[in-house]
mmCIF file of C-alpha atoms and ligand atoms in Angstrom:
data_model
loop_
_atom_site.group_PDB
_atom_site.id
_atom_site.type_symbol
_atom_site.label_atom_id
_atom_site.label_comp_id
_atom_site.label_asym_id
_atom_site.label_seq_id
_atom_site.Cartn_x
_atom_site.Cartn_y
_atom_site.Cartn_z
ATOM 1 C CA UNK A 1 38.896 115.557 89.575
ATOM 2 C CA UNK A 2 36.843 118.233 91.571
ATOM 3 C CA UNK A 3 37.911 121.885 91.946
ATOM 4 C CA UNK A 4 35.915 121.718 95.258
ATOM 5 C CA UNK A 5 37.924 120.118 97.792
ATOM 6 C CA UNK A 6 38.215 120.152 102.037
ATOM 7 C CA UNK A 7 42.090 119.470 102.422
ATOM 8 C CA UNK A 8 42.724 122.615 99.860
ATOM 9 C CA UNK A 9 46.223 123.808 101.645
ATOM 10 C CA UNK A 10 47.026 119.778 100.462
ATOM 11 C CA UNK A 11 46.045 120.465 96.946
ATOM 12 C CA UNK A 12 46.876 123.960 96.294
ATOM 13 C CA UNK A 13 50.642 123.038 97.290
ATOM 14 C CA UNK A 14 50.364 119.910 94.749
ATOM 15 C CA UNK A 15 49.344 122.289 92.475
ATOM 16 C CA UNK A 16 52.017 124.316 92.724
ATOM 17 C CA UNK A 17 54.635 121.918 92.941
ATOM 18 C CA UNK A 18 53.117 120.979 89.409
ATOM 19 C CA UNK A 19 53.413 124.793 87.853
ATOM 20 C CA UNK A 20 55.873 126.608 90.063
ATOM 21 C CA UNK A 21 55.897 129.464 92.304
ATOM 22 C CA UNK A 22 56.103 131.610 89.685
ATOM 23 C CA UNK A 23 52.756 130.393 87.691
ATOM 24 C CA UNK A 24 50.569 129.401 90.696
ATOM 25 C CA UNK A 25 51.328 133.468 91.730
ATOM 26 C CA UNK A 26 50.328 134.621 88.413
ATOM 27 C CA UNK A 27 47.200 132.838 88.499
ATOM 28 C CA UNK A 28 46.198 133.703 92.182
ATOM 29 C CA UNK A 29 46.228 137.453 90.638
ATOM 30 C CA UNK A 30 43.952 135.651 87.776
ATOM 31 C CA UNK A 31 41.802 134.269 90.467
ATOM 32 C CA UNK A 32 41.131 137.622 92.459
ATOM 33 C CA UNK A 33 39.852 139.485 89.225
ATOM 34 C CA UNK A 34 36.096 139.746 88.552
ATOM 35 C CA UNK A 35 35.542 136.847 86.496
ATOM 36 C CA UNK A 36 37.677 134.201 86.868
ATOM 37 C CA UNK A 37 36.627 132.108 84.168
ATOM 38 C CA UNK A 38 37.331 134.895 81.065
ATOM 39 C CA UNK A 39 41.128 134.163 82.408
ATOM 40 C CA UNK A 40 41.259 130.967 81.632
ATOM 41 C CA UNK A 41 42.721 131.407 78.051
ATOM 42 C CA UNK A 42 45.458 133.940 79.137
ATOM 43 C CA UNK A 43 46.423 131.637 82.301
ATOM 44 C CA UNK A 44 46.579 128.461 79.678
ATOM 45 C CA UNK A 45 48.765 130.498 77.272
ATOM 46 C CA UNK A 46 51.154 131.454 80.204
ATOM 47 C CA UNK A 47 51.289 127.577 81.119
ATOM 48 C CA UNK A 48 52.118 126.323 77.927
ATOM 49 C CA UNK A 49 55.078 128.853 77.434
ATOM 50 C CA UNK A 50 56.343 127.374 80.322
ATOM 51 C CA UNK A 51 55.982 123.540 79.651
ATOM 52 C CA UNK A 52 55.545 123.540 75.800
ATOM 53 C CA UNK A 53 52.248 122.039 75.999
ATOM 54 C CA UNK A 54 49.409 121.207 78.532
ATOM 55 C CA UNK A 55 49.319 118.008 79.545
ATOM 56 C CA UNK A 56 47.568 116.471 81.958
ATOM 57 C CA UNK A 57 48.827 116.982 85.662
ATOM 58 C CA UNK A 58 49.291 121.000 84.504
ATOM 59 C CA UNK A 59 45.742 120.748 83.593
ATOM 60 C CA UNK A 60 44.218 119.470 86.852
ATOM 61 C CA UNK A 61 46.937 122.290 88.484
ATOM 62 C CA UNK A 62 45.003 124.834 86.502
ATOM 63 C CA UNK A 63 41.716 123.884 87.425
ATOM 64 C CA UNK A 64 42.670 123.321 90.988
ATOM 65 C CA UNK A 65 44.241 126.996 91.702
ATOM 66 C CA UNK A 66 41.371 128.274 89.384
ATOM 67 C CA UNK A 67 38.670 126.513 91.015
ATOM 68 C CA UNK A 68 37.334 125.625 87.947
ATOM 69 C CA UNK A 69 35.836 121.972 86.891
ATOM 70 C CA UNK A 70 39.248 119.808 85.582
ATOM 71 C CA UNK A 71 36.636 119.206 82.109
ATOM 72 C CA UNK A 72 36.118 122.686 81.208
ATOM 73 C CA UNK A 73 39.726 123.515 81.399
ATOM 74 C CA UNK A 74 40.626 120.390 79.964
ATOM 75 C CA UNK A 75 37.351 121.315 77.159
ATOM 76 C CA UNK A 76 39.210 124.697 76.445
ATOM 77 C CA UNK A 77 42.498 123.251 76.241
ATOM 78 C CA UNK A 78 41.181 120.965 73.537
ATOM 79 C CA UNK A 79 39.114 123.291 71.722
ATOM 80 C CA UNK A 80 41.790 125.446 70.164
ATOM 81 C CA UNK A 81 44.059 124.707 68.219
ATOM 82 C CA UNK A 82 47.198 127.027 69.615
ATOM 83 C CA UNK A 83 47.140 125.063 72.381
ATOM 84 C CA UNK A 84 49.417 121.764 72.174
ATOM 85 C CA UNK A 85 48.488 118.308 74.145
ATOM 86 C CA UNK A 86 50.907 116.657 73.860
ATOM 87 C CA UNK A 87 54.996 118.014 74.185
ATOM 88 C CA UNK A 88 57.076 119.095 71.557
ATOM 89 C CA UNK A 89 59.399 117.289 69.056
ATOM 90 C CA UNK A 90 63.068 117.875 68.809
ATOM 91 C CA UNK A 91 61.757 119.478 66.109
ATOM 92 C CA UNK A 92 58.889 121.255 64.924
ATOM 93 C CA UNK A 93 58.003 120.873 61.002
ATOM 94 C CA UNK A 94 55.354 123.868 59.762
ATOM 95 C CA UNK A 95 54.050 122.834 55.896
ATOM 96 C CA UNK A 96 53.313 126.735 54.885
ATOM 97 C CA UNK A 97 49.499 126.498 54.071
ATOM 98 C CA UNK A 98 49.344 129.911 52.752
ATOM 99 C CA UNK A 99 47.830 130.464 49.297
ATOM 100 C CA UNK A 100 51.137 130.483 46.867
ATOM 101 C CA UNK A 101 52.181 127.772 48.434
ATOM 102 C CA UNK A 102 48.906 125.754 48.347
ATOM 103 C CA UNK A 103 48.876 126.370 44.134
ATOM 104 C CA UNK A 104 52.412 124.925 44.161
ATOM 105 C CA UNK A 105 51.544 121.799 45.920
ATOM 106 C CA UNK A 106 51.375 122.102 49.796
ATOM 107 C CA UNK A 107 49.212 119.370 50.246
ATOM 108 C CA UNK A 108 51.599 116.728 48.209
ATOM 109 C CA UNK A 109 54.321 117.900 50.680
ATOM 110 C CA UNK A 110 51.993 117.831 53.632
ATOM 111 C CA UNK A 111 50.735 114.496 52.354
ATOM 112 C CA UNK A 112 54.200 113.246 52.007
ATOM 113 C CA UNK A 113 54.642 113.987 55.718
ATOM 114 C CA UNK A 114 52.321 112.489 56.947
ATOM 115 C CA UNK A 115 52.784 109.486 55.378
ATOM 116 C CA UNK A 116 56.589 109.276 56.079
ATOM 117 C CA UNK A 117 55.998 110.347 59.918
ATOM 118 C CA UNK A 118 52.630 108.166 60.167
ATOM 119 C CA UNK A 119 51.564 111.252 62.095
ATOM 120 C CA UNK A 120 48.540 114.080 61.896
ATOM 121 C CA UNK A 121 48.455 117.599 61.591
ATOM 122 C CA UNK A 122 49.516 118.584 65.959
ATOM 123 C CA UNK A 123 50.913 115.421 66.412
ATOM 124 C CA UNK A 124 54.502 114.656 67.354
ATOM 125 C CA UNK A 125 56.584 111.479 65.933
ATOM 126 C CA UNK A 126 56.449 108.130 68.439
ATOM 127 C CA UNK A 127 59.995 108.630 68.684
ATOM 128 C CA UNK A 128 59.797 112.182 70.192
ATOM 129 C CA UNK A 129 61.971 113.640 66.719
ATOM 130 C CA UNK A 130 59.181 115.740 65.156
ATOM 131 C CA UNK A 131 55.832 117.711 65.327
ATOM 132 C CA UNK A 132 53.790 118.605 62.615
ATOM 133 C CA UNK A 133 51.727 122.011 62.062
ATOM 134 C CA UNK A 134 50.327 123.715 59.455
ATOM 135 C CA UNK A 135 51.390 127.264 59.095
ATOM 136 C CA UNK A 136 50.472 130.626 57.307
ATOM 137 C CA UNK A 137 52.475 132.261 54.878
ATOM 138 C CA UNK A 138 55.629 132.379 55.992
ATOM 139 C CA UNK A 139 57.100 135.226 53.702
ATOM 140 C CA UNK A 140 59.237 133.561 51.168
ATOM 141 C CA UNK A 141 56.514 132.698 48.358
ATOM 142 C CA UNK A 142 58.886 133.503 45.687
ATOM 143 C CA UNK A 143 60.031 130.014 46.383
ATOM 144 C CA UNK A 144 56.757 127.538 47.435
ATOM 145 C CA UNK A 145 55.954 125.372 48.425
ATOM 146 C CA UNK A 146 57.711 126.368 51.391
ATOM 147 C CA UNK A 147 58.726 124.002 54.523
ATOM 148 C CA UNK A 148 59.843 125.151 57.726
ATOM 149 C CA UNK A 149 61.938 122.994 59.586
ATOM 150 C CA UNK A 150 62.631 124.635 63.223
ATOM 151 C CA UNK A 151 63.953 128.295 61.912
ATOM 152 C CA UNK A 152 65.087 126.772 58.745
ATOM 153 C CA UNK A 153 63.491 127.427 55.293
ATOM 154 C CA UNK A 154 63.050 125.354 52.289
ATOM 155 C CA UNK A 155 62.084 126.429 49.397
ATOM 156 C CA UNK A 156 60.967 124.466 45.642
ATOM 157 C CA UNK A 157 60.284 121.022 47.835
ATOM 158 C CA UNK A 158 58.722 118.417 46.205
ATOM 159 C CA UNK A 159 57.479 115.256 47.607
ATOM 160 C CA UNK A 160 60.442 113.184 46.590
ATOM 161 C CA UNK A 161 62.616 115.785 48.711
ATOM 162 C CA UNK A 162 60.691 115.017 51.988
ATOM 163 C CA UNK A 163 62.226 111.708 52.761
ATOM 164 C CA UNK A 164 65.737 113.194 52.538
ATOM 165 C CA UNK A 165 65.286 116.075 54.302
ATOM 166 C CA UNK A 166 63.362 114.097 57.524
ATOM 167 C CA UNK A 167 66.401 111.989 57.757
ATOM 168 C CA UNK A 168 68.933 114.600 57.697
ATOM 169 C CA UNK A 169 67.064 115.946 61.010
ATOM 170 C CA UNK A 170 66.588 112.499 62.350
ATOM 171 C CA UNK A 171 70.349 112.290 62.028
ATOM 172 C CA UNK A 172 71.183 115.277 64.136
ATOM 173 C CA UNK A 173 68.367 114.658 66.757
ATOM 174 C CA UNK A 174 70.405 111.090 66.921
ATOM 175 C CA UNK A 175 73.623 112.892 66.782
ATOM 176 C CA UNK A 176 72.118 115.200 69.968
ATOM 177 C CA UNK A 177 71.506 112.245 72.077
ATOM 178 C CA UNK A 178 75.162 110.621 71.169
HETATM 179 S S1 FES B 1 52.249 131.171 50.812
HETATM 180 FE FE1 FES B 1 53.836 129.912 51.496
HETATM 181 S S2 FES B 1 55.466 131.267 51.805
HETATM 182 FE FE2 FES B 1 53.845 132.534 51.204
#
């Protein structure tokens, strides 16, 4: 899709349909700065707070009210890694990466994870239950490897824990839908 387009009034109200009053205002103000283009992180960040991730359509609204080319804000979008692609699980799993944790065995756990989810490191579970993300230290090294689950810490995991402790979340996402 073009950011150059005639029937722009037709567009620019898609677009905001897509994002909201509220955003497409926000990044008019973007627009009428100097350059644009050095907005386009800050205007992403602001988009994903409000939808959890980027995906497609708020993409293509981005580059529309921006007037920037759909691939470059869909190149930026992919290039780092805070952004997110695809939306959130139920819940999100962070495997602490940090150092203490990483001697004890982070990448067993993270392993583990991954196997059990048949998911990669950003990715979120086919059935919409979990995302996966590494994470630094998350302050409680006195008992890694560490594995945040939401806002909940645990500590001393081993591998043969992982199983047990995805199901017990599985359970209450299942529980949540009744
Ligand atoms: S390194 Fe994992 S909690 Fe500090």
């Amino acid at each position: 899709m073009s950011a150059c387009t005639d029937n722009w009034p037709e567009v620019e109200g898609a677009a905001k349909t897509v994002l909201g009053e509220d955003l497409a205002t926000q990044i008019a103000e973007f627009r009428s700065q100097p350059h644009p283009e050095s907005q386009l992180i800050a205007v992403l960040h602001k988009v994903q707070q409000k939808f959890g991730y980027l995906g497609v359509p708020q993409l293509d609204a981005v580059a529309q009210l921006m007037r920037i080319p759909a691939a470059k804000v869909a190149g930026v979008a992919s290039f780092y890694h805070f952004f997110r692609l695809q939306p959130r699980g139920r819940f999100m799993i962070n495997v602490c990466l940090g150092t203490a944790c990483y001697v004890k065995g982070a990448d067993r756990i993270a392993q583990k994870v991954i196997e059990e989810l048949g998911i990669q490191w950003g990715e979120t579970s086919t059935d919409g239950v979990f995302t996966l993300e590494g994470s630094r230290c998350l302050g409680t090294c006195g008992i890694a490897p560490v594995i945040m689950i939401d806002d909940e810490i645990h500590g001393d995991v081993t591998p043969d824990q992982i199983p047990v402790l995805l199901e017990k979340y599985l359970k209450k996402a299942r529980q949540e839908k009744g």
